[in-house]
Coordinates of C-alpha atoms in Angstrom, one line a residue:
M1 CA -21.5 18.8 -16.5
L2 CA -18.1 17.4 -16.7
A3 CA -19.1 14.0 -18.2
A4 CA -21.4 15.7 -21.0
G5 CA -18.6 17.8 -22.3
N6 CA -18.3 18.0 -26.0
D7 CA -18.7 14.5 -26.7
G8 CA -22.4 14.2 -25.6
G9 CA -21.5 12.5 -22.3
K10 CA -19.8 9.4 -23.8
C11 CA -17.4 8.0 -21.5
P12 CA -14.1 6.5 -22.9
R13 CA -13.9 2.8 -23.4
G14 CA -13.1 1.0 -19.9
G15 CA -13.7 4.3 -18.0
P16 CA -11.9 4.8 -14.8
G17 CA -11.8 1.0 -13.8
A18 CA -9.5 0.3 -17.0
R19 CA -7.5 3.3 -16.2
M20 CA -6.9 2.5 -12.6
A21 CA -6.0 -1.2 -13.6
A22 CA -3.5 0.3 -16.1
A23 CA -2.0 2.6 -13.4
L24 CA -1.5 -0.4 -11.0
A25 CA 0.0 -2.5 -13.6
M26 CA 2.4 0.1 -14.4
G27 CA 3.1 0.7 -10.7
L28 CA 3.6 -3.0 -10.0
A29 CA 5.9 -3.6 -13.1
G30 CA 8.2 -0.5 -11.7
S31 CA 8.1 -1.6 -8.2
A32 CA 9.2 -5.1 -9.1
L33 CA 12.0 -4.0 -11.4
L34 CA 13.1 -1.6 -8.7
L35 CA 13.0 -4.8 -6.2
A36 CA 14.9 -6.9 -8.8
V37 CA 17.5 -4.5 -9.2
I38 CA 18.3 -3.0 -6.0
Y39 CA 17.2 -5.9 -3.7
G40 CA 16.6 -9.2 -5.3
V41 CA 14.2 -12.0 -4.7
R42 CA 14.7 -14.3 -1.9
S43 CA 16.2 -17.6 -2.9
D44 CA 14.0 -19.7 -0.7
M45 CA 10.9 -18.2 -2.3
P46 CA 9.1 -21.6 -3.2
E47 CA 9.5 -22.9 0.4
L48 CA 8.4 -19.5 1.7
L49 CA 5.0 -19.9 -0.6
L50 CA 4.1 -23.0 1.7
Q51 CA 4.3 -21.2 5.0
P52 CA 0.8 -19.8 6.3
R53 CA 2.7 -17.0 7.9
F54 CA 3.8 -15.7 4.6
W55 CA 0.3 -15.4 3.2
L56 CA -0.8 -13.8 6.5
K57 CA 2.0 -11.3 5.8
V58 CA 0.6 -10.5 2.3
S59 CA -3.0 -10.4 3.5
F60 CA -2.2 -6.8 5.1
P61 CA -1.2 -5.0 2.0
L62 CA -3.7 -6.9 -0.2
A63 CA -6.5 -5.8 2.0
V64 CA -5.3 -2.2 2.2
L65 CA -4.7 -2.2 -1.6
L66 CA -8.4 -3.6 -2.3
A67 CA -9.9 -1.1 0.2
A68 CA -8.1 2.0 -1.0
Q69 CA -9.0 1.3 -4.6
D70 CA -12.4 1.8 -4.1
V71 CA -11.9 5.0 -2.1
A72 CA -9.5 6.2 -5.2
A73 CA -12.0 5.4 -7.7
R74 CA -14.7 7.7 -5.5
L75 CA -12.1 10.5 -4.9
A76 CA -11.0 10.7 -8.6
R77 CA -14.6 11.7 -9.3
P78 CA -16.4 14.9 -8.5
G79 CA -19.3 14.6 -6.1
M80 CA -18.7 11.3 -5.3
R81 CA -19.0 10.4 -1.4
I82 CA -16.5 8.1 0.3
G83 CA -19.2 6.5 2.2
L84 CA -19.0 4.9 5.7
G85 CA -18.4 1.6 4.4
P86 CA -15.4 2.3 2.1
A87 CA -13.8 4.5 5.0
A88 CA -14.4 1.6 7.5
A89 CA -12.7 -0.8 5.1
L90 CA -9.8 1.2 5.2
M91 CA -9.3 1.0 8.9
L92 CA -9.9 -2.7 9.2
P93 CA -6.7 -4.0 8.0
P94 CA -4.1 -2.0 10.3
L95 CA -6.6 -2.8 13.3
A96 CA -6.5 -6.5 12.5
L97 CA -2.8 -6.4 12.2
W98 CA -2.3 -4.3 15.4
L99 CA -4.6 -6.9 17.3
A100 CA -2.8 -10.0 15.8
G101 CA 0.7 -8.2 16.9
A102 CA -0.6 -7.6 20.4
G103 CA -1.6 -11.1 20.8
W104 CA 1.6 -12.2 19.6
L105 CA 3.6 -10.1 22.0
A106 CA 1.3 -11.1 24.9
L107 CA 2.1 -14.7 24.3
A108 CA 5.8 -14.2 23.7
P109 CA 8.4 -14.4 26.5
P110 CA 9.3 -11.0 27.9
S111 CA 13.0 -11.4 26.8
Q112 CA 11.7 -11.8 23.0
R113 CA 9.0 -9.0 22.8
L114 CA 11.8 -6.2 21.8
E115 CA 13.3 -8.5 19.0
L116 CA 10.0 -9.2 17.8
L117 CA 9.0 -5.5 17.5
L118 CA 12.5 -4.6 16.0
G119 CA 13.6 -7.6 14.1
A120 CA 16.5 -7.3 12.1
T121 CA 15.8 -4.9 9.6
W122 CA 13.9 -2.0 11.4
E123 CA 16.3 0.7 10.4
V124 CA 15.6 0.0 6.7
C125 CA 12.3 -1.6 6.5
S126 CA 10.1 1.3 6.2
L127 CA 12.4 3.3 3.9
N128 CA 12.5 0.4 1.6
I129 CA 8.6 0.2 1.3
A130 CA 8.5 3.9 0.6
L131 CA 11.3 3.5 -2.1
L132 CA 9.2 0.8 -3.8
S133 CA 6.1 2.5 -3.5
L134 CA 7.1 5.3 -6.0
P135 CA 6.5 3.8 -9.2
T136 CA 2.9 3.3 -8.1
L137 CA 2.6 6.7 -6.6
A138 CA 3.3 8.2 -9.9
A139 CA 1.0 5.8 -11.7
M140 CA -1.8 6.6 -9.3
F141 CA -1.2 10.4 -9.9
W142 CA -1.6 9.7 -13.5
F143 CA -4.7 7.8 -12.9
M144 CA -6.1 10.7 -10.9
R145 CA -5.1 13.5 -13.4
G146 CA -7.2 11.8 -16.0
L147 CA -10.3 12.1 -14.2
A148 CA -11.6 15.0 -12.0
P149 CA -10.7 15.0 -8.2
T150 CA -11.8 17.9 -6.4
R151 CA -10.5 17.0 -2.8
L152 CA -6.9 17.1 -3.9
A153 CA -5.3 16.3 -0.6
A154 CA -7.5 13.6 0.1
A155 CA -7.2 12.2 -3.6
G156 CA -3.3 12.5 -3.4
A157 CA -3.3 10.7 0.2
V158 CA -5.4 7.7 -1.0
A159 CA -3.2 7.6 -4.0
G160 CA -0.1 7.3 -1.7
L161 CA -2.1 4.7 0.4
V162 CA -2.6 2.5 -2.9
A163 CA 0.9 2.9 -3.5
G164 CA 2.3 2.1 -0.1
A165 CA 0.2 -1.1 0.0
Q166 CA 1.5 -2.2 -3.3
G167 CA 5.1 -1.5 -2.0
V168 CA 4.6 -3.6 1.0
L169 CA 3.1 -6.5 -1.5
V170 CA 6.2 -6.1 -3.5
Y171 CA 8.7 -5.8 -0.5
S172 CA 7.1 -9.2 1.0
L173 CA 9.2 -11.0 -1.6
Y174 CA 12.4 -9.7 -0.2
C175 CA 11.7 -9.1 3.5
V176 CA 12.9 -12.0 6.2
E177 CA 10.6 -10.5 8.8
M178 CA 7.9 -13.0 9.7
A179 CA 6.6 -11.5 13.1
P180 CA 3.1 -9.7 13.1
P181 CA 4.6 -7.2 15.8
F182 CA 7.1 -6.1 13.4
W183 CA 4.7 -5.7 10.6
G184 CA 2.3 -3.8 12.6
I185 CA 4.9 -1.1 13.0
W186 CA 7.4 -0.9 10.3
Y187 CA 4.9 -2.0 7.4
V188 CA 2.3 0.5 8.6
L189 CA 4.9 3.4 8.8
G190 CA 6.2 2.3 5.2
V191 CA 2.5 2.8 3.9
L192 CA 2.1 5.9 5.8
A193 CA 5.1 7.7 4.1
P194 CA 3.8 7.7 0.6
T195 CA 0.2 8.4 2.0
L196 CA 1.8 11.6 3.5
L197 CA 3.7 12.4 0.5
G198 CA 0.6 12.0 -1.6
A199 CA -1.4 14.4 0.6
L200 CA 1.2 17.1 0.4
S201 CA 1.6 16.6 -3.3
G202 CA -2.0 16.3 -4.4
P203 CA -2.9 20.1 -4.2
V204 CA -0.1 20.9 -6.2
L205 CA 0.2 17.9 -8.9
L206 CA -3.7 17.1 -9.2
R207 CA -4.7 20.7 -9.6
W208 CA -6.7 21.3 -12.9

């Protein structure tokens, strides 16, 4: 009924996919600008790009981002089910990261395990990720409001999940931490913060 509307059921050119791509691009630009203004980019980035562990680090937010985009597109439209597959895809990246972190800790000497968990930036890491996620969170709410979500808390939460994943991705260009146990705690907490904010804001900001 919503699709039929007054225009005979025609969908805008590009549809939801184009709108989400625009939201992600705007959010990425905003997060990158925040990173450049507040933190800067690591001077050793060319060398860092040659390290396999850097690509292991960015694989976590990329996997979350891809899975969360699918769920966000479903929740943005009324009557769409999330489905078992997309829901499972959301859980696989953190589970894989936690398994990698547990294995890393098990192989490390006991005297180094606390350092692997805390690193040098545990006090600010999650907060930095949450801050860098805000432009994408605003853009994802714009995306959602242009459609017709009916499960507003869930839609807001997955918008925050997308934002958090993109925040981690951008923060990886600055973060010096290279230990999976650290990522499994502080990166995940950084993603959870905008997810919770989105869940709380969704019923208010996405109401139509």
